[in-house]
Amino acid sequence: MSEKKNNQVSRRQFLNYTLTGVGGFMGAAVVAPMVGMAVDPLLQADGSDDFEYVMDVDEITTEPQRKTFYIDQQDGWYDTEAERAAWIYRDENGDILALSPICTHLGCVVDWETGDHDNEFFCPCHYGRYDKNGVNIPGTPPEGPLHAYEYRIEDGRLYLGRANPREGA
Amino acid sequence: MKWMHQDVQNYTKAKEYIDSAIMPLIPFSFQGDDELSQLAYQHEVMQILMTQIEKQLKGRVFLLPVYNYLKQNKLEDEYERLETVVNHVNEQPFKHIFLFTFDKKWRKYSSKIDAELIWLPAPQQGDLNQVETQQLVQSQVSEIEDLIKEQWDE
Ligand code: FES
C-alpha cells in the first residue's frame, strides 16, 4: 500500500524539479530583504523537523536498496514537494544506514554497484568512489562521505529526516 | 548546473570539472491550434528531460537556457544563429556540447555543427499525470544519460 503510494508520483511532484528552480529563484530575491524585518517562519526553511515514512524496518537488508520519498519544502512563498532519495541498508554491525545519493564532490547522483564497481557507490561524473559505508575512497574526487539521513523508527516503520554530512575518511 | 545565480558561482569555481553543456532547441508557433498544442506538449516534455538530466549529472553538466526559435523560420538562417551560440559556448571552453531537439528539420545540420546534435523522436501527446507517461519519459531520461556517459568515456 505505502509502497504503491511511493510509486504514484503526482504531476505536482513530477514537475517539481522545474518548479523548485523557479521557487528558489523567487525565494532568493524576495526573502532576503524581508529577513531583516524579522519574519521568523521564513527562516525555518526546508521543513527540517519533518520525518517521512520510507519503508518497513523488516524489509531492510544488508544490500543497499534505493527508496524515494517526498518532503514538503517551504521556500518562503512557495510550498513545494521535493523528491529525496536514499540508499538504505544495515552495515556490518547491524546498524541502519540511510545515505543520500548526492555525490559530495559536485552533486551528481551516485549509484550502487554499477559496472565493475562491486561493493561500492560510484559517481559517473568524475568517477568518484565510496566504500560500502558511503565513505569516500581517497584518490577519487569526493572529499567527504555521502551524507546520512537522520532516522526514526516507530512501530517497525522507518522514517527519514534531513541528511547531514559525516566525518571524512 | 543550471543557469542560476548559485549554480553559476559553483561553476566558476569548478570549471575544469563541468565540461559538458546541454541545450534544448525548442520551436514555437501560433500557426494552427493543433500544432500549438503539439509544440507546447513537446516543450513540456523537453523541459522535464533537461531538468532530470541536469539533476542526475549536476556536477559535470551545465544546462544552458533554452534555444527558442519560430517554427516557420527558414532553418538556414536559424542555423547561423545557432552556430554563433555554439561557437560562443565552445570557447568557454566546454569539451562536450549536446543539443537536444524533437524537430526533424535539424537533422541535416548534425554533421555540420560543432556539437553533438541529438534528435529525439517526438512524443505522442499524453497525460503527464499518468504513471505510464511518466515512465516513458523516465526511460528516455535514462537513455539520454547513457548517451552522455558514452561520450564521456570515449
Ligand atoms: S560529482 Fe561525483 S565525482 Fe564529481
mmCIF file of C-alpha atoms and ligand atoms in Angstrom:
data_model
loop_
_atom_site.group_PDB
_atom_site.id
_atom_site.type_symbol
_atom_site.label_atom_id
_atom_site.label_comp_id
_atom_site.label_asym_id
_atom_site.label_seq_id
_atom_site.Cartn_x
_atom_site.Cartn_y
_atom_site.Cartn_z
ATOM 1 C CA MET A 1 0.000 0.000 0.000
ATOM 2 C CA SER A 2 2.573 2.511 1.123
ATOM 3 C CA GLU A 3 4.982 1.153 -1.446
ATOM 4 C CA LYS A 4 2.379 1.802 -4.075
ATOM 5 C CA LYS A 5 1.932 5.308 -2.888
ATOM 6 C CA ASN A 6 5.634 5.869 -3.348
ATOM 7 C CA ASN A 7 5.420 4.901 -6.986
ATOM 8 C CA GLN A 8 2.473 7.026 -7.867
ATOM 9 C CA VAL A 9 4.173 10.257 -8.441
ATOM 10 C CA SER A 10 1.735 13.078 -8.792
ATOM 11 C CA ARG A 11 2.092 15.598 -11.552
ATOM 12 C CA ARG A 12 2.970 18.144 -8.979
ATOM 13 C CA GLN A 13 5.860 16.101 -7.727
ATOM 14 C CA PHE A 14 6.922 15.228 -11.206
ATOM 15 C CA LEU A 15 7.096 18.802 -12.336
ATOM 16 C CA ASN A 16 8.545 19.848 -9.092
ATOM 17 C CA TYR A 17 12.112 19.837 -10.334
ATOM 18 C CA THR A 18 11.230 22.612 -12.663
ATOM 19 C CA LEU A 19 9.227 24.491 -10.096
ATOM 20 C CA THR A 20 11.824 24.226 -7.379
ATOM 21 C CA GLY A 21 14.127 26.114 -9.656
ATOM 22 C CA VAL A 22 11.688 28.945 -10.131
ATOM 23 C CA GLY A 23 10.662 28.924 -6.493
ATOM 24 C CA GLY A 24 14.236 29.015 -5.331
ATOM 25 C CA PHE A 25 14.966 31.947 -7.528
ATOM 26 C CA MET A 26 11.942 33.943 -6.442
ATOM 27 C CA GLY A 27 12.637 32.986 -2.860
ATOM 28 C CA ALA A 28 16.170 34.250 -3.000
ATOM 29 C CA ALA A 29 15.119 37.554 -4.487
ATOM 30 C CA VAL A 30 12.212 38.197 -2.220
ATOM 31 C CA VAL A 31 13.076 36.665 1.103
ATOM 32 C CA ALA A 32 16.449 38.282 1.601
ATOM 33 C CA PRO A 33 15.209 41.806 2.208
ATOM 34 C CA MET A 34 12.419 40.551 4.421
ATOM 35 C CA VAL A 35 14.606 38.633 6.798
ATOM 36 C CA GLY A 36 15.738 41.889 8.292
ATOM 37 C CA MET A 37 12.130 42.666 9.053
ATOM 38 C CA ALA A 38 12.051 39.776 11.460
ATOM 39 C CA VAL A 39 9.781 37.397 9.662
ATOM 40 C CA ASP A 40 10.570 34.405 11.714
ATOM 41 C CA PRO A 41 8.798 31.474 9.984
ATOM 42 C CA LEU A 42 10.597 32.223 6.770
ATOM 43 C CA LEU A 43 13.882 31.449 8.428
ATOM 44 C CA GLN A 44 12.828 27.937 9.318
ATOM 45 C CA ALA A 45 13.008 26.796 5.746
ATOM 46 C CA ASP A 46 13.170 23.267 4.364
ATOM 47 C CA GLY A 47 10.984 21.575 6.980
ATOM 48 C CA SER A 48 13.961 20.181 8.810
ATOM 49 C CA ASP A 49 11.974 18.604 11.619
ATOM 50 C CA ASP A 50 9.757 16.548 9.388
ATOM 51 C CA PHE A 51 10.297 12.841 9.078
ATOM 52 C CA GLU A 52 8.840 10.875 6.206
ATOM 53 C CA TYR A 53 7.983 7.201 6.104
ATOM 54 C CA VAL A 54 10.150 5.302 3.609
ATOM 55 C CA MET A 55 9.969 1.580 4.327
ATOM 56 C CA ASP A 56 9.312 -1.056 6.962
ATOM 57 C CA VAL A 57 12.255 -1.975 9.134
ATOM 58 C CA ASP A 58 11.925 -5.692 8.420
ATOM 59 C CA GLU A 59 12.423 -5.046 4.688
ATOM 60 C CA ILE A 60 15.862 -3.586 5.314
ATOM 61 C CA THR A 61 18.633 -5.893 4.157
ATOM 62 C CA THR A 62 22.406 -5.738 4.162
ATOM 63 C CA GLU A 63 22.194 -4.952 0.451
ATOM 64 C CA PRO A 64 21.535 -1.240 -0.165
ATOM 65 C CA GLN A 65 18.053 -0.531 -1.524
ATOM 66 C CA ARG A 66 17.124 2.705 -3.182
ATOM 67 C CA LYS A 67 13.986 4.442 -1.913
ATOM 68 C CA THR A 68 12.477 7.758 -2.852
ATOM 69 C CA PHE A 69 10.220 9.927 -0.763
ATOM 70 C CA TYR A 70 8.839 13.426 -0.831
ATOM 71 C CA ILE A 71 9.247 16.217 1.623
ATOM 72 C CA ASP A 72 7.375 19.471 1.847
ATOM 73 C CA GLN A 73 9.701 22.289 1.248
ATOM 74 C CA GLN A 74 8.853 25.728 2.457
ATOM 75 C CA ASP A 75 10.516 28.261 0.271
ATOM 76 C CA GLY A 76 9.293 31.485 1.745
ATOM 77 C CA TRP A 77 6.369 31.958 -0.604
ATOM 78 C CA TYR A 78 6.100 28.541 -2.111
ATOM 79 C CA ASP A 79 5.203 25.261 -0.532
ATOM 80 C CA THR A 80 6.588 22.623 -2.798
ATOM 81 C CA GLU A 81 7.221 18.934 -2.578
ATOM 82 C CA ALA A 82 10.776 17.915 -3.312
ATOM 83 C CA GLU A 83 11.930 14.431 -4.141
ATOM 84 C CA ARG A 84 14.582 12.830 -1.998
ATOM 85 C CA ALA A 85 16.323 9.507 -2.494
ATOM 86 C CA ALA A 86 18.188 7.281 -0.064
ATOM 87 C CA TRP A 87 20.230 4.091 -0.124
ATOM 88 C CA ILE A 88 19.022 2.109 2.886
ATOM 89 C CA TYR A 89 20.667 -0.965 4.437
ATOM 90 C CA ARG A 90 22.246 -2.434 7.554
ATOM 91 C CA ASP A 91 26.002 -2.153 7.960
ATOM 92 C CA GLU A 92 28.201 -4.946 9.292
ATOM 93 C CA ASN A 93 27.277 -4.020 12.889
ATOM 94 C CA GLY A 94 23.611 -4.329 12.031
ATOM 95 C CA ASP A 95 23.060 -0.584 12.320
ATOM 96 C CA ILE A 96 20.738 1.080 9.870
ATOM 97 C CA LEU A 97 22.306 3.444 7.360
ATOM 98 C CA ALA A 98 20.320 5.709 5.047
ATOM 99 C CA LEU A 99 22.645 7.524 2.682
ATOM 100 C CA SER A 100 21.976 10.399 0.353
ATOM 101 C CA PRO A 101 22.923 9.558 -3.253
ATOM 102 C CA ILE A 102 24.210 13.057 -3.917
ATOM 103 C CA CYS A 103 27.940 12.964 -4.631
ATOM 104 C CA THR A 104 29.825 15.183 -2.179
ATOM 105 C CA HIS A 105 32.123 16.338 -4.961
ATOM 106 C CA LEU A 106 29.829 18.399 -7.211
ATOM 107 C CA GLY A 107 26.420 16.894 -6.771
ATOM 108 C CA CYS A 108 25.825 14.145 -9.323
ATOM 109 C CA VAL A 109 23.724 11.144 -8.354
ATOM 110 C CA VAL A 110 25.750 8.101 -7.347
ATOM 111 C CA ASP A 111 24.713 4.533 -7.942
ATOM 112 C CA TRP A 112 25.371 1.298 -6.048
ATOM 113 C CA GLU A 113 27.483 -1.329 -7.821
ATOM 114 C CA THR A 114 27.431 -0.014 -11.374
ATOM 115 C CA GLY A 115 29.592 -1.621 -13.998
ATOM 116 C CA ASP A 116 32.576 -3.322 -12.412
ATOM 117 C CA HIS A 117 32.373 -1.419 -9.140
ATOM 118 C CA ASP A 118 31.464 -4.237 -6.788
ATOM 119 C CA ASN A 119 30.540 -3.303 -3.278
ATOM 120 C CA GLU A 120 30.974 0.397 -3.929
ATOM 121 C CA PHE A 121 28.983 3.512 -4.680
ATOM 122 C CA PHE A 122 30.114 5.045 -7.927
ATOM 123 C CA CYS A 123 29.692 8.538 -9.354
ATOM 124 C CA PRO A 124 29.601 8.652 -13.174
ATOM 125 C CA CYS A 125 30.667 12.291 -13.425
ATOM 126 C CA HIS A 126 34.298 12.224 -12.349
ATOM 127 C CA TYR A 127 34.466 8.614 -11.296
ATOM 128 C CA GLY A 128 34.173 9.281 -7.590
ATOM 129 C CA ARG A 129 34.013 6.144 -5.442
ATOM 130 C CA TYR A 130 32.705 5.375 -1.967
ATOM 131 C CA ASP A 131 33.018 2.168 0.018
ATOM 132 C CA LYS A 132 30.013 0.274 1.317
ATOM 133 C CA ASN A 133 29.683 2.625 4.283
ATOM 134 C CA GLY A 134 29.490 5.521 1.886
ATOM 135 C CA VAL A 135 32.965 6.719 2.858
ATOM 136 C CA ASN A 136 34.849 8.347 0.003
ATOM 137 C CA ILE A 137 37.802 6.392 -1.324
ATOM 138 C CA PRO A 138 40.961 8.532 -1.252
ATOM 139 C CA GLY A 139 42.389 9.335 -4.650
ATOM 140 C CA THR A 140 38.949 9.954 -6.148
ATOM 141 C CA PRO A 141 37.478 13.481 -6.350
ATOM 142 C CA PRO A 142 34.957 13.448 -3.454
ATOM 143 C CA GLU A 143 36.380 14.878 -0.246
ATOM 144 C CA GLY A 144 33.759 13.638 2.168
ATOM 145 C CA PRO A 145 31.488 10.650 2.741
ATOM 146 C CA LEU A 146 27.944 10.523 1.422
ATOM 147 C CA HIS A 147 25.599 12.366 3.741
ATOM 148 C CA ALA A 148 23.480 10.284 6.097
ATOM 149 C CA TYR A 149 19.805 10.859 6.823
ATOM 150 C CA GLU A 150 18.593 11.205 10.379
ATOM 151 C CA TYR A 151 16.102 8.470 11.046
ATOM 152 C CA ARG A 152 13.421 7.384 13.451
ATOM 153 C CA ILE A 153 11.728 4.073 13.921
ATOM 154 C CA GLU A 154 8.126 3.860 15.028
ATOM 155 C CA ASP A 155 6.090 0.651 15.063
ATOM 156 C CA GLY A 156 8.577 -1.092 12.822
ATOM 157 C CA ARG A 157 8.432 1.714 10.276
ATOM 158 C CA LEU A 158 11.457 3.701 9.188
ATOM 159 C CA TYR A 159 11.151 7.466 8.850
ATOM 160 C CA LEU A 160 13.840 9.708 7.404
ATOM 161 C CA GLY A 161 14.566 13.320 8.226
ATOM 162 C CA ARG A 162 17.286 15.518 6.874
ATOM 163 C CA ALA A 163 20.635 14.396 5.504
ATOM 164 C CA ASN A 164 23.762 15.540 7.352
ATOM 165 C CA PRO A 165 27.469 15.497 6.459
ATOM 166 C CA ARG A 166 29.653 12.936 8.227
ATOM 167 C CA GLU A 167 33.291 12.767 9.268
ATOM 168 C CA GLY A 168 35.651 12.109 6.364
ATOM 169 C CA ALA A 169 37.878 9.179 5.506
ATOM 170 C CA MET B 1 24.500 23.172 -13.036
ATOM 171 C CA LYS B 2 21.745 25.476 -14.113
ATOM 172 C CA TRP B 3 21.749 28.992 -15.447
ATOM 173 C CA MET B 4 21.046 30.349 -11.998
ATOM 174 C CA HIS B 5 22.923 32.541 -9.608
ATOM 175 C CA GLN B 6 24.027 29.944 -7.077
ATOM 176 C CA ASP B 7 24.938 27.329 -9.670
ATOM 177 C CA VAL B 8 26.946 29.794 -11.702
ATOM 178 C CA GLN B 9 29.012 30.591 -8.593
ATOM 179 C CA ASN B 10 29.784 26.903 -8.234
ATOM 180 C CA TYR B 11 30.561 26.639 -11.902
ATOM 181 C CA THR B 12 33.147 29.396 -11.896
ATOM 182 C CA LYS B 13 34.964 27.616 -9.063
ATOM 183 C CA ALA B 14 34.965 24.206 -10.718
ATOM 184 C CA LYS B 15 35.036 24.852 -14.461
ATOM 185 C CA GLU B 16 37.527 22.106 -15.156
ATOM 186 C CA TYR B 17 35.033 19.536 -13.878
ATOM 187 C CA ILE B 18 31.936 20.927 -15.564
ATOM 188 C CA ASP B 19 32.961 20.240 -19.120
ATOM 189 C CA SER B 20 29.637 19.489 -20.792
ATOM 190 C CA ALA B 21 26.949 21.897 -21.894
ATOM 191 C CA ILE B 22 23.433 20.805 -22.763
ATOM 192 C CA MET B 23 20.860 22.912 -24.566
ATOM 193 C CA PRO B 24 17.357 22.137 -25.795
ATOM 194 C CA LEU B 25 16.213 23.537 -29.162
ATOM 195 C CA ILE B 26 12.562 24.468 -28.828
ATOM 196 C CA PRO B 27 10.361 25.779 -31.637
ATOM 197 C CA PHE B 28 7.167 27.697 -31.072
ATOM 198 C CA SER B 29 4.438 28.961 -33.329
ATOM 199 C CA PHE B 30 0.861 30.149 -33.150
ATOM 200 C CA GLN B 31 0.023 28.896 -36.632
ATOM 201 C CA GLY B 32 -2.778 26.406 -36.191
ATOM 202 C CA ASP B 33 -4.237 25.258 -32.901
ATOM 203 C CA ASP B 34 -3.342 21.595 -33.369
ATOM 204 C CA GLU B 35 0.264 22.355 -33.859
ATOM 205 C CA LEU B 36 0.161 24.748 -30.951
ATOM 206 C CA SER B 37 -0.853 22.032 -28.571
ATOM 207 C CA GLN B 38 1.648 19.588 -30.039
ATOM 208 C CA LEU B 39 4.514 22.053 -29.707
ATOM 209 C CA ALA B 40 3.556 23.041 -26.196
ATOM 210 C CA TYR B 41 3.469 19.410 -25.171
ATOM 211 C CA GLN B 42 6.885 18.789 -26.677
ATOM 212 C CA HIS B 43 8.200 21.821 -24.877
ATOM 213 C CA GLU B 44 6.917 20.495 -21.583
ATOM 214 C CA VAL B 45 8.451 17.062 -22.115
ATOM 215 C CA MET B 46 11.752 18.551 -23.208
ATOM 216 C CA GLN B 47 11.908 20.717 -20.104
ATOM 217 C CA ILE B 48 11.334 17.682 -17.919
ATOM 218 C CA LEU B 49 14.021 15.709 -19.740
ATOM 219 C CA MET B 50 16.528 18.518 -19.356
ATOM 220 C CA THR B 51 15.842 19.194 -15.668
ATOM 221 C CA GLN B 52 16.090 15.485 -14.914
ATOM 222 C CA ILE B 53 19.383 15.107 -16.761
ATOM 223 C CA GLU B 54 20.754 18.158 -15.011
ATOM 224 C CA LYS B 55 19.713 16.720 -11.689
ATOM 225 C CA GLN B 56 21.372 13.358 -12.304
ATOM 226 C CA LEU B 57 24.597 14.771 -13.714
ATOM 227 C CA LYS B 58 24.721 18.116 -11.970
ATOM 228 C CA GLY B 59 28.454 18.068 -11.264
ATOM 229 C CA ARG B 60 29.559 17.747 -14.858
ATOM 230 C CA VAL B 61 26.760 19.155 -16.954
ATOM 231 C CA PHE B 62 25.701 22.754 -17.457
ATOM 232 C CA LEU B 63 22.124 23.229 -18.625
ATOM 233 C CA LEU B 64 22.045 26.313 -20.830
ATOM 234 C CA PRO B 65 18.970 28.475 -21.345
ATOM 235 C CA VAL B 66 16.578 27.170 -23.985
ATOM 236 C CA TYR B 67 17.315 27.965 -27.613
ATOM 237 C CA ASN B 68 13.931 29.205 -28.858
ATOM 238 C CA TYR B 69 13.023 29.774 -32.482
ATOM 239 C CA LEU B 70 9.963 30.365 -34.602
ATOM 240 C CA LYS B 71 8.854 27.132 -36.174
ATOM 241 C CA GLN B 72 8.219 28.733 -39.571
ATOM 242 C CA ASN B 73 11.618 30.427 -39.760
ATOM 243 C CA LYS B 74 13.968 29.354 -42.526
ATOM 244 C CA LEU B 75 16.319 26.879 -40.971
ATOM 245 C CA GLU B 76 19.321 28.177 -42.888
ATOM 246 C CA ASP B 77 19.017 31.490 -41.065
ATOM 247 C CA GLU B 78 18.290 29.768 -37.815
ATOM 248 C CA TYR B 79 21.324 27.575 -38.284
ATOM 249 C CA GLU B 80 23.583 30.596 -38.486
ATOM 250 C CA ARG B 81 22.226 31.974 -35.256
ATOM 251 C CA LEU B 82 22.613 28.626 -33.563
ATOM 252 C CA GLU B 83 26.154 28.297 -34.828
ATOM 253 C CA THR B 84 27.066 31.606 -33.220
ATOM 254 C CA VAL B 85 25.713 30.375 -29.922
ATOM 255 C CA VAL B 86 27.510 27.047 -30.190
ATOM 256 C CA ASN B 87 30.806 28.690 -31.084
ATOM 257 C CA HIS B 88 30.497 31.005 -28.138
ATOM 258 C CA VAL B 89 29.874 28.100 -25.781
ATOM 259 C CA ASN B 90 32.740 26.137 -27.304
ATOM 260 C CA GLU B 91 35.117 28.968 -26.486
ATOM 261 C CA GLN B 92 34.284 28.787 -22.789
ATOM 262 C CA PRO B 93 35.629 26.063 -23.210
ATOM 263 C CA PHE B 94 33.245 23.184 -22.909
ATOM 264 C CA LYS B 95 34.579 19.871 -24.089
ATOM 265 C CA HIS B 96 31.176 18.497 -24.992
ATOM 266 C CA ILE B 97 28.081 20.292 -26.209
ATOM 267 C CA PHE B 98 24.843 18.387 -26.553
ATOM 268 C CA LEU B 99 21.871 19.888 -28.358
ATOM 269 C CA PHE B 100 18.519 18.174 -27.924
ATOM 270 C CA THR B 101 15.581 18.514 -30.278
ATOM 271 C CA PHE B 102 12.340 16.873 -31.347
ATOM 272 C CA ASP B 103 12.420 18.827 -34.600
ATOM 273 C CA LYS B 104 13.424 16.585 -37.519
ATOM 274 C CA LYS B 105 14.489 19.540 -39.618
ATOM 275 C CA TRP B 106 17.706 19.923 -37.674
ATOM 276 C CA ARG B 107 18.948 16.524 -38.664
ATOM 277 C CA LYS B 108 20.609 17.637 -41.853
ATOM 278 C CA TYR B 109 22.782 20.017 -39.865
ATOM 279 C CA SER B 110 24.019 17.438 -37.408
ATOM 280 C CA SER B 111 27.274 16.783 -39.242
ATOM 281 C CA LYS B 112 27.904 20.476 -39.843
ATOM 282 C CA ILE B 113 27.549 21.875 -36.386
ATOM 283 C CA ASP B 114 30.365 21.755 -33.845
ATOM 284 C CA ALA B 115 28.267 19.970 -31.242
ATOM 285 C CA GLU B 116 26.518 16.685 -30.662
ATOM 286 C CA LEU B 117 23.028 17.171 -32.098
ATOM 287 C CA ILE B 118 20.670 14.639 -30.598
ATOM 288 C CA TRP B 119 17.368 14.183 -32.292
ATOM 289 C CA LEU B 120 14.721 12.502 -30.175
ATOM 290 C CA PRO B 121 11.525 11.084 -31.646
ATOM 291 C CA ALA B 122 8.686 13.486 -30.851
ATOM 292 C CA PRO B 123 6.498 12.130 -28.060
ATOM 293 C CA GLN B 124 2.836 11.370 -28.649
ATOM 294 C CA GLN B 125 0.680 13.782 -26.725
ATOM 295 C CA GLY B 126 -0.145 12.131 -23.459
ATOM 296 C CA ASP B 127 -1.174 12.920 -19.953
ATOM 297 C CA LEU B 128 1.792 13.750 -17.778
ATOM 298 C CA ASN B 129 -0.326 12.829 -14.753
ATOM 299 C CA GLN B 130 -0.319 9.241 -15.885
ATOM 300 C CA VAL B 131 2.216 6.910 -14.402
ATOM 301 C CA GLU B 132 2.704 5.266 -17.827
ATOM 302 C CA THR B 133 3.571 8.578 -19.463
ATOM 303 C CA GLN B 134 5.951 9.392 -16.665
ATOM 304 C CA GLN B 135 7.630 6.022 -17.042
ATOM 305 C CA LEU B 136 8.082 6.666 -20.732
ATOM 306 C CA VAL B 137 9.690 9.997 -20.042
ATOM 307 C CA GLN B 138 11.781 8.437 -17.306
ATOM 308 C CA SER B 139 13.109 5.767 -19.644
ATOM 309 C CA GLN B 140 14.045 8.452 -22.134
ATOM 310 C CA VAL B 141 15.959 10.222 -19.364
ATOM 311 C CA SER B 142 17.990 7.070 -18.723
ATOM 312 C CA GLU B 143 18.727 6.651 -22.407
ATOM 313 C CA ILE B 144 19.957 10.220 -22.709
ATOM 314 C CA GLU B 145 22.052 9.753 -19.604
ATOM 315 C CA ASP B 146 23.707 6.673 -21.080
ATOM 316 C CA LEU B 147 24.355 8.508 -24.290
ATOM 317 C CA ILE B 148 26.114 11.341 -22.486
ATOM 318 C CA LYS B 149 28.174 8.930 -20.401
ATOM 319 C CA GLU B 150 29.240 7.098 -23.541
ATOM 320 C CA GLN B 151 30.597 10.333 -24.958
ATOM 321 C CA TRP B 152 32.486 10.945 -21.745
ATOM 322 C CA ASP B 153 34.079 7.528 -21.831
ATOM 323 C CA GLU B 154 35.314 7.887 -25.373
HETATM 324 S S1 FES C 1 30.392 14.929 -8.940
HETATM 325 FE FE1 FES C 1 30.806 12.933 -8.244
HETATM 326 S S2 FES C 1 32.888 12.694 -8.709
HETATM 327 FE FE2 FES C 1 32.499 14.735 -9.310
#
